Coordinates of C-alpha atoms in Angstrom, one line a residue:
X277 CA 94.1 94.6 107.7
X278 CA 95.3 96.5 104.6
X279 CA 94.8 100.1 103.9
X280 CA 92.3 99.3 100.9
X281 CA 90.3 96.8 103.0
X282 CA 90.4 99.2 105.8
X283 CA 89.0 102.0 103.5
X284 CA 86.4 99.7 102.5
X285 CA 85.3 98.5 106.1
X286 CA 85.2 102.4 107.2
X287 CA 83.5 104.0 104.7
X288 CA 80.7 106.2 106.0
X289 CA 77.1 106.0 103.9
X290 CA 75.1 108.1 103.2
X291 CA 71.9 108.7 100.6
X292 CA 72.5 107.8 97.1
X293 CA 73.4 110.0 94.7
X294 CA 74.7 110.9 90.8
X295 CA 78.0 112.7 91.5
X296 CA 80.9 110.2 93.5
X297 CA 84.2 110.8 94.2
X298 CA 85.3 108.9 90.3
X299 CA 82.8 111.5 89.1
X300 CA 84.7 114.4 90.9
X301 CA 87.6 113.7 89.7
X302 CA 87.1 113.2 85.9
X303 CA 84.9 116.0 85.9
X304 CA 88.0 118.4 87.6
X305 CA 90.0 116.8 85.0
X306 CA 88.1 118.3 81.5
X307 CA 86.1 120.9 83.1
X308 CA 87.9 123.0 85.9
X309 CA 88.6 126.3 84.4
X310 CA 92.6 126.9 85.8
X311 CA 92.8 123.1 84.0
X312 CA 91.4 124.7 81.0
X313 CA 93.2 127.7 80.8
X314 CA 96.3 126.2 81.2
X315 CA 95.6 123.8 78.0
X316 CA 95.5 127.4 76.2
X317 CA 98.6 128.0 77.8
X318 CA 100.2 124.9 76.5
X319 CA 98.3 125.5 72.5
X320 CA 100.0 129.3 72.9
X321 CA 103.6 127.8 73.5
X322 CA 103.2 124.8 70.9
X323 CA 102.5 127.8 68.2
X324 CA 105.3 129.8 69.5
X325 CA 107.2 126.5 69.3
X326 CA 106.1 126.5 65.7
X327 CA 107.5 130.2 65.1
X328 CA 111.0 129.1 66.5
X329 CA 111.1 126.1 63.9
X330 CA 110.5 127.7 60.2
X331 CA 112.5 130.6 61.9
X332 CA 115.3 127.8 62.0
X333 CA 114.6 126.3 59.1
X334 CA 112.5 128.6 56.6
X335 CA 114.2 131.5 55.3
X336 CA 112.6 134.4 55.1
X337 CA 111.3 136.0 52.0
X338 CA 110.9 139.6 51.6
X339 CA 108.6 141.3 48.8
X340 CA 109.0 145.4 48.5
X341 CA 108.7 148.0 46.4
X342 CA 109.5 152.0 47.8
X343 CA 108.8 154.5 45.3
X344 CA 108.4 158.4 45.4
X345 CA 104.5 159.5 45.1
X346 CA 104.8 161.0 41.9
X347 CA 106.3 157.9 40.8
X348 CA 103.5 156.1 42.1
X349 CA 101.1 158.1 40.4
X350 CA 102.7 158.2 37.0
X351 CA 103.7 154.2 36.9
X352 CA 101.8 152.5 39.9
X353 CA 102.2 150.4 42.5
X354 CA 104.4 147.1 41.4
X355 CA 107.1 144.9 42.9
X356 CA 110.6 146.5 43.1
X357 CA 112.4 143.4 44.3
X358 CA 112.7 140.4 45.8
X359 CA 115.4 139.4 48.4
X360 CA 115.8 135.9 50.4
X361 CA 118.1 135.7 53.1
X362 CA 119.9 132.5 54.5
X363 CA 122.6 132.6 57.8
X364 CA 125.2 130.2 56.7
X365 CA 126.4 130.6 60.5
X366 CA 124.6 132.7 63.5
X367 CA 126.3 131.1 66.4
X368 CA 123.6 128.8 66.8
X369 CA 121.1 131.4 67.7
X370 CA 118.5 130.3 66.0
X371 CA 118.8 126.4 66.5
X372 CA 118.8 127.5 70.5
X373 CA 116.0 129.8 70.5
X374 CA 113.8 126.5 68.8
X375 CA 115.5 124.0 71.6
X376 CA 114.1 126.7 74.4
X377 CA 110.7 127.1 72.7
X378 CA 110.5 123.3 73.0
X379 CA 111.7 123.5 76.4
X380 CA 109.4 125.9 77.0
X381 CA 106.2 123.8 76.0
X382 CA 107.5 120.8 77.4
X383 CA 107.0 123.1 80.8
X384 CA 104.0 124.1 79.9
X385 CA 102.5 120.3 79.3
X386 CA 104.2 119.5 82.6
X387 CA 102.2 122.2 84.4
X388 CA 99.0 121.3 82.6
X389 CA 99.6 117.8 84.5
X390 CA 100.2 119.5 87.5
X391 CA 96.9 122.2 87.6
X392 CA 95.3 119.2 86.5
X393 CA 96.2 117.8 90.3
X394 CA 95.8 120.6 91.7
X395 CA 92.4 120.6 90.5
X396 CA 91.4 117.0 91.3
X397 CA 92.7 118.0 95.2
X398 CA 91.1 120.4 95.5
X399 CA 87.8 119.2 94.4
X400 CA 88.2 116.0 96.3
X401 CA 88.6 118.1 99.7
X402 CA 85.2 120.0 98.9
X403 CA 83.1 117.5 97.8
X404 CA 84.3 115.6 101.3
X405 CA 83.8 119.0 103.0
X406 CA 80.3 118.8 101.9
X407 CA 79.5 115.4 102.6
X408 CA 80.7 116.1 106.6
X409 CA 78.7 119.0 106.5
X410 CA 75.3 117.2 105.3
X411 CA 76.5 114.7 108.2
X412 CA 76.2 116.9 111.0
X413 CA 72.9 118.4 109.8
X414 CA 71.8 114.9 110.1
X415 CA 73.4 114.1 113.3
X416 CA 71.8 117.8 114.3
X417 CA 68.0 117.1 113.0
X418 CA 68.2 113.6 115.1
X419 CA 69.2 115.6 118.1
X420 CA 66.4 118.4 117.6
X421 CA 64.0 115.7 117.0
X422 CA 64.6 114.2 120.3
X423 CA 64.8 117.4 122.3
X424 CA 61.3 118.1 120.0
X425 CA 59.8 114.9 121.9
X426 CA 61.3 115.8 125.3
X427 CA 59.6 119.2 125.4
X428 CA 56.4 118.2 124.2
X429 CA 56.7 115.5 127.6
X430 CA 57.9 118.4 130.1
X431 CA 55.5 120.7 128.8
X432 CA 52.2 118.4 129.5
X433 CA 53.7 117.6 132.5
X434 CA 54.2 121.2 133.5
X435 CA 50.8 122.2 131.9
X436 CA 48.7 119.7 133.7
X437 CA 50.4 120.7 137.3
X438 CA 53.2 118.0 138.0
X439 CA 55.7 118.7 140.0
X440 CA 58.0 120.1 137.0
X441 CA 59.0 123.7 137.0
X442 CA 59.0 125.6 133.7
X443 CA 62.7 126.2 133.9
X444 CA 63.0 122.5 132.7
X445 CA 60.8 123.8 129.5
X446 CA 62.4 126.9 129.0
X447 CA 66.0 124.8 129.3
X448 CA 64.9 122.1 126.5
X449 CA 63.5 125.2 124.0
X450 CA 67.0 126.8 124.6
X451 CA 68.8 123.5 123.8
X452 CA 66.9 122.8 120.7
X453 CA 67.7 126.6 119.5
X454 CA 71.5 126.0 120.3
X455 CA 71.4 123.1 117.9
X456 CA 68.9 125.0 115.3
X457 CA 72.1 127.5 115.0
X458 CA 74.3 125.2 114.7
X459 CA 72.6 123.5 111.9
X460 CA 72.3 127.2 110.1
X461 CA 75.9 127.0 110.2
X462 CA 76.1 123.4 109.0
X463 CA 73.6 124.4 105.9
X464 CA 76.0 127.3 105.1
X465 CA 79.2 125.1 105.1
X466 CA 77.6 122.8 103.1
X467 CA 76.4 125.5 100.5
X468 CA 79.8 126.9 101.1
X469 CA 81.2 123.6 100.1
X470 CA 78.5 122.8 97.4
X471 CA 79.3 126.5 95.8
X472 CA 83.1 126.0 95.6
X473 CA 83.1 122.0 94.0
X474 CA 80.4 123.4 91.5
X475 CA 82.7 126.2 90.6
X476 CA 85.9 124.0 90.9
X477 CA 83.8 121.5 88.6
X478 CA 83.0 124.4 85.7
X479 CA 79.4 124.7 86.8
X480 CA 77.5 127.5 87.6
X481 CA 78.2 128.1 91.4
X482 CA 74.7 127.8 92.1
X483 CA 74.4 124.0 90.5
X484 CA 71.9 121.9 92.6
X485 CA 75.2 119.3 92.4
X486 CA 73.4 115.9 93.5
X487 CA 76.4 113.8 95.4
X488 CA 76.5 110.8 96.7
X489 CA 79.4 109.5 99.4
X490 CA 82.7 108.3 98.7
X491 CA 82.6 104.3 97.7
X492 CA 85.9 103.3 98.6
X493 CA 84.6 99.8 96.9
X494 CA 85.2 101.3 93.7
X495 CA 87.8 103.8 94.0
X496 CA 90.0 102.9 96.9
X497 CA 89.9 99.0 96.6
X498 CA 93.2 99.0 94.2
X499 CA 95.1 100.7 96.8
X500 CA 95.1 97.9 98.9
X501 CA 98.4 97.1 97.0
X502 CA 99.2 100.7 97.8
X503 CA 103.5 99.7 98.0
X504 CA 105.6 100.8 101.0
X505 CA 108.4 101.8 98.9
X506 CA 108.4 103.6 95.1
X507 CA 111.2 102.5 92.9
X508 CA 110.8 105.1 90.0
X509 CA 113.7 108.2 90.0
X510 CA 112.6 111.5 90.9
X511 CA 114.0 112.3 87.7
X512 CA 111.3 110.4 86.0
X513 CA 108.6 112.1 87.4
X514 CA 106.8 115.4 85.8
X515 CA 108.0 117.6 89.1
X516 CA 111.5 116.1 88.1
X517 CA 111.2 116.2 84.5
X518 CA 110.0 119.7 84.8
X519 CA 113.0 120.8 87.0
X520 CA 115.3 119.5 84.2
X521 CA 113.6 121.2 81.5
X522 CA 113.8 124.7 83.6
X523 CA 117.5 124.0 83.7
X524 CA 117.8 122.9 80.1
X525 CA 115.9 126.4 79.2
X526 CA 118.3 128.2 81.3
X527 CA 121.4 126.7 79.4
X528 CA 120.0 128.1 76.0
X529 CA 119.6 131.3 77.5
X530 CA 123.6 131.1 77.6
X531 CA 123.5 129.9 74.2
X532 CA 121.3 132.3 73.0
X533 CA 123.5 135.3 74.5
X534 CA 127.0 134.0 73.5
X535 CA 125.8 133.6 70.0
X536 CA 125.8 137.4 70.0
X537 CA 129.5 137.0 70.2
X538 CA 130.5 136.0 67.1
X539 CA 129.6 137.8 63.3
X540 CA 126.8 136.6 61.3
X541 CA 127.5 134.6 57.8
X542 CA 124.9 134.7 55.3
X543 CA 124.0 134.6 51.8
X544 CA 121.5 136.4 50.0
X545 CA 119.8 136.1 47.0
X546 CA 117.9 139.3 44.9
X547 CA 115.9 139.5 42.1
X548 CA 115.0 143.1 40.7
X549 CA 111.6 143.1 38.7
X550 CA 112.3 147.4 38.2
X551 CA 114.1 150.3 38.9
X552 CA 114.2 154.7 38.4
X553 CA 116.6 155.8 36.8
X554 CA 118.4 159.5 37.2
X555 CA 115.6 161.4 35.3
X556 CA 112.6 159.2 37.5
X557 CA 111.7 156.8 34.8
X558 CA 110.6 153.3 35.6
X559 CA 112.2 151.0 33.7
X560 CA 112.2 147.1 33.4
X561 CA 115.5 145.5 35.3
X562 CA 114.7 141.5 35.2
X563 CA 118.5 141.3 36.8
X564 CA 119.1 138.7 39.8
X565 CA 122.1 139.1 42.2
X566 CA 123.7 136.5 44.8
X567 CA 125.5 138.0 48.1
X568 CA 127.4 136.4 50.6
X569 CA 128.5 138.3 53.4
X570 CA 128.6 138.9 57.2
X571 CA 127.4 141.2 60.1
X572 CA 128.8 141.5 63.1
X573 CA 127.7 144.6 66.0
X574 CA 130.1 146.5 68.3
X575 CA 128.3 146.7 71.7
X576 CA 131.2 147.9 73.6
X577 CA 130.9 144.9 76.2
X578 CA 126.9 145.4 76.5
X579 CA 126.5 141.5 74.9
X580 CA 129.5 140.0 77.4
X581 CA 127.6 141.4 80.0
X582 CA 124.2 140.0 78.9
X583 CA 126.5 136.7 78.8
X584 CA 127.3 136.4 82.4
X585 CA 124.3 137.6 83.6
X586 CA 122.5 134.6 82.2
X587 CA 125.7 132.2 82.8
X588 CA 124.7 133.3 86.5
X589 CA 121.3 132.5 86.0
X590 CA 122.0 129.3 85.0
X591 CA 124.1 128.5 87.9
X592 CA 121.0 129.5 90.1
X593 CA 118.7 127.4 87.9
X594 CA 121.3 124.1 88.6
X595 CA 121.8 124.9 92.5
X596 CA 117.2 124.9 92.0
X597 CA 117.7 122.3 90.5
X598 CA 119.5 119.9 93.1
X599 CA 117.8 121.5 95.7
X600 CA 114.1 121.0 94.4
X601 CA 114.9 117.1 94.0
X602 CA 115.7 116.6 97.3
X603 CA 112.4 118.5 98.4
X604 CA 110.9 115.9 95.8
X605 CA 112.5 113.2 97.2
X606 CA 111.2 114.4 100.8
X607 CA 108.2 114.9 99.4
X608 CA 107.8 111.4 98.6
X609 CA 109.3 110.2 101.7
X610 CA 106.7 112.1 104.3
X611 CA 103.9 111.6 102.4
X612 CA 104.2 107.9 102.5
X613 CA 104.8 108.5 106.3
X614 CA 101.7 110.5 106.5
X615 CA 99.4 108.0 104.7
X616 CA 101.0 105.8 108.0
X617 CA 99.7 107.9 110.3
X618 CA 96.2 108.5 109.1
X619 CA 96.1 105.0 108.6
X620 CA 96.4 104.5 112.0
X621 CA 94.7 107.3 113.5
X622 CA 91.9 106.6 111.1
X623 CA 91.7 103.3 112.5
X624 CA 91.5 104.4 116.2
X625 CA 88.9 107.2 115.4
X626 CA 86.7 104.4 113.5
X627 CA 86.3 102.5 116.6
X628 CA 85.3 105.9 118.7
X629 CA 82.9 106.6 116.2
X630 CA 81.3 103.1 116.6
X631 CA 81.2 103.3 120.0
X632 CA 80.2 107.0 120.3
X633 CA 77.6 105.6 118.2
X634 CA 76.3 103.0 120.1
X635 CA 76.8 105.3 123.3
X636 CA 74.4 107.5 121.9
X637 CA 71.4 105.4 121.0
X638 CA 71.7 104.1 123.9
X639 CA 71.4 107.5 125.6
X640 CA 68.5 108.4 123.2
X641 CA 66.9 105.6 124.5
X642 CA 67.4 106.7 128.3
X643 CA 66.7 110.0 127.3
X644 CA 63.1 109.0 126.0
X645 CA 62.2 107.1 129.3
X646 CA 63.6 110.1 130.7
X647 CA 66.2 108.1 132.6
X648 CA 69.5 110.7 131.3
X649 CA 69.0 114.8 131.9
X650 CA 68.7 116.9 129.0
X651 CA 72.8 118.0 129.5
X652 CA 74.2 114.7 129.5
X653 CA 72.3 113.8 126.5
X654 CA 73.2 116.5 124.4
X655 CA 77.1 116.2 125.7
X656 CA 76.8 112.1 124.4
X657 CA 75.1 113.8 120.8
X658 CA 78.0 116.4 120.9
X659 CA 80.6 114.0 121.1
X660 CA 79.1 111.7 118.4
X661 CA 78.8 115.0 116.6
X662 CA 82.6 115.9 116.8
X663 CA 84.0 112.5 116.5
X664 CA 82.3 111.9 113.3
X665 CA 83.3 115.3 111.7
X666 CA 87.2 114.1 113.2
X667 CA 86.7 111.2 111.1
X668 CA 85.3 112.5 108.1
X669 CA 88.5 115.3 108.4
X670 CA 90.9 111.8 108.8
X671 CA 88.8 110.1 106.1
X672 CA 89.3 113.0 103.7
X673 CA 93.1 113.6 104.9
X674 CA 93.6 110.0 104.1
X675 CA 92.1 109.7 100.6
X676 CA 94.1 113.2 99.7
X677 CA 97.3 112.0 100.7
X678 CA 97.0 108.3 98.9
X679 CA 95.8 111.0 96.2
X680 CA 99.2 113.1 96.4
X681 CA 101.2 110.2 97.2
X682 CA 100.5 108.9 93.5
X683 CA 100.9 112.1 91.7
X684 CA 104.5 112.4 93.7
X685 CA 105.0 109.7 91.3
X686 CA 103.5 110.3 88.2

């Protein structure tokens, strides 16, 4: 029995609804806000990407004009000058800080991928958190229904003088306000639940969100060819492409810092439109002038400093590096290990559940023709009860870690 098939065969139903598990996880994809925010995220760092490229190639131009106030007020305002500056050589500075800006968005669209996941887990444990919950109320509302019918038997029994002490009443009345409470709590996981996949969804938390159960017939089928073994390199993933550009960043932090090292070689160009001369006259100049020249700062050992101090951070950022692969690779090892074990588990609790099931009709049956006492009816309910919500947990646990499994890979 494959995993797919087995998802298929052991898929709970319930009612129908408008908003399935595909639904859930397209709609976490465009709508959930962290998903959002991080796409502004990645739009801030492409413009700053932008910035680092006509700094690189786009020199820049600079318009002035600085006059005393009286000049100003005798001549006006006008254009003194105009100056355009080009580094012939900068130590690569500049070409650096635009590799890191492109470094740095190629982060950025590696985390939106990743809040994107994020998001699609976490909605995908709600929405099955919510389901379970409107499980048990049902499961609940069957059991209070029966106790219902039992009480109303004792009590005409009692009332018209059989041998039936009121004890038995007050018992039943006490059992079916046990499982009133409990279904209080069920309603306020489930609006817990309901709240917190509206919200991770970008609705208002208070949505009347209509869902329907997970059809592992549509989503889950194509994961019946789910493969025991992954070929693709960590490397090639987005955790491991993203662990290379961090170190690639990291280098042109050196890069960026030794460039300090050396002088700056430019050239500039200058074209004077007007000038004041000795006595505070403004006269025409129309005069151009071509510079070439250098710069280069003392810092007394301040830049070799700011040198090894990222030449150290790099080395941290390659012993991440290695380290974060492995945990990858791990990663991608005991996940395809877990999806094993709640395979299998999943299988096992599916044939409790069935038989839990069948115990329990059964029971309500005996129960009816008052053939089973009130406790050991509500012990075979309870144990429906929990064994479903154990599957629904397995059921859930399973889907998230086929879920997981394939973004280890993406």
């Amino acid at each position: 029995m494959g995993l797919g098939a087995f998802l298929i065969v052991c898929g709970v139903s319930y009612a129908e609804g408008s908003f399935g598990l595909n639904e859930v996880l397209e709609r976490a994809k465009t709508s959930n806000p962290q998903v959002n925010a991080q796409k502004m995220n990645v739009e801030s760092r492409r413009e700053l990407k932008e910035k680092a490229w006509k700094n690189l190639v786009l020199p820049p131009v600079n318009l002035s004009n600085e006059d005393e106030w009286k000049v100003v007020k005798k001549y006006g305002a006008g254009l003194e000058e105009l100056s355009v500056a080009l580094p012939i050589y900068a130590g690569g500075k500049d070409l650096n800080m635009y590799r890191k800006s492109k470094a740095q968005l190629g982060i950025a669209e590696k985390d939106s991928s990743l809040v994107e996941m994020a998001a699609q887990e976490a909605a995908v444990s709600q929405y099955f958190a919510a389901l379970n919950a409107r499980k048990q109320i049902e499961i609940t509302n069957k059991a209070i229904e029966a106790l219902e019918k039992q009480k109303e038997r004792v009590n005409d029994l009692y009332e018209n003088g059989k041998i039936v002490p009121k004890s038995e009443v007050l018992k039943i009345e006490a059992d079916i306000e046990n499982n009133r409470g409990i279904n209080l709590e069920n309603s306020y996981h489930e609006s817990a639940s309901m709240g917190e996949l509206a919200r991770l969804l970008g609705y208002p938390i208070d949505s009347a969100l209509d869902l329907k159960d997970f059809d592992p017939s549509q989503y889950l089928a194509t994961k019946a060819a789910l493969k025991e073994e992954n070929n693709k390199k960590v490397e090639n993933t987005i955790l491991g492409e993203k662990e290379q550009l961090k170190l690639d960043s990291a280098s042109y932090d050196v890069k960026i810092a030794k460039a300090d090292l050396y002088p700056v070689l430019y050239t500039k160009y200058t074209y004077y439109y007007r000038d004041v001369d000795s006595k505070g006259n403004i006269y025409k100049r129309d005069e151009d002038k071509f510079e070439v020249g250098f710069r280069w700062i003392l810092t007394w050992g301040a830049t070799l400093d700011n040198v090894r101090a990222n030449e150290y951070a790099y080395e941290k950022a390659k012993i991440e590096y290695e380290d974060n692969l492995k945990g990858i690779s791990l990663d991608m090892k005991n996940k395809l290990s877990e999806i094993r074990a709640l395979y299998g588990k999943s299988l096992a609790m599916k044939k409790r559940v069935d038989l839990l099931q069948e115990n329990m009709e059964i029971d309500n049956m005996r129960y009816e023709n008052e053939l089973l006492s009130t406790f050991d009816y509500l012990n075979s309910v309870n144990s429906f009860r929990e064994a479903q919500e154990s599957y629904y947990e397995l059921q859930r646990g399973l889907v998230l870690a086929v879920i997981e499994y394939e973004n280890l890979y993406r």
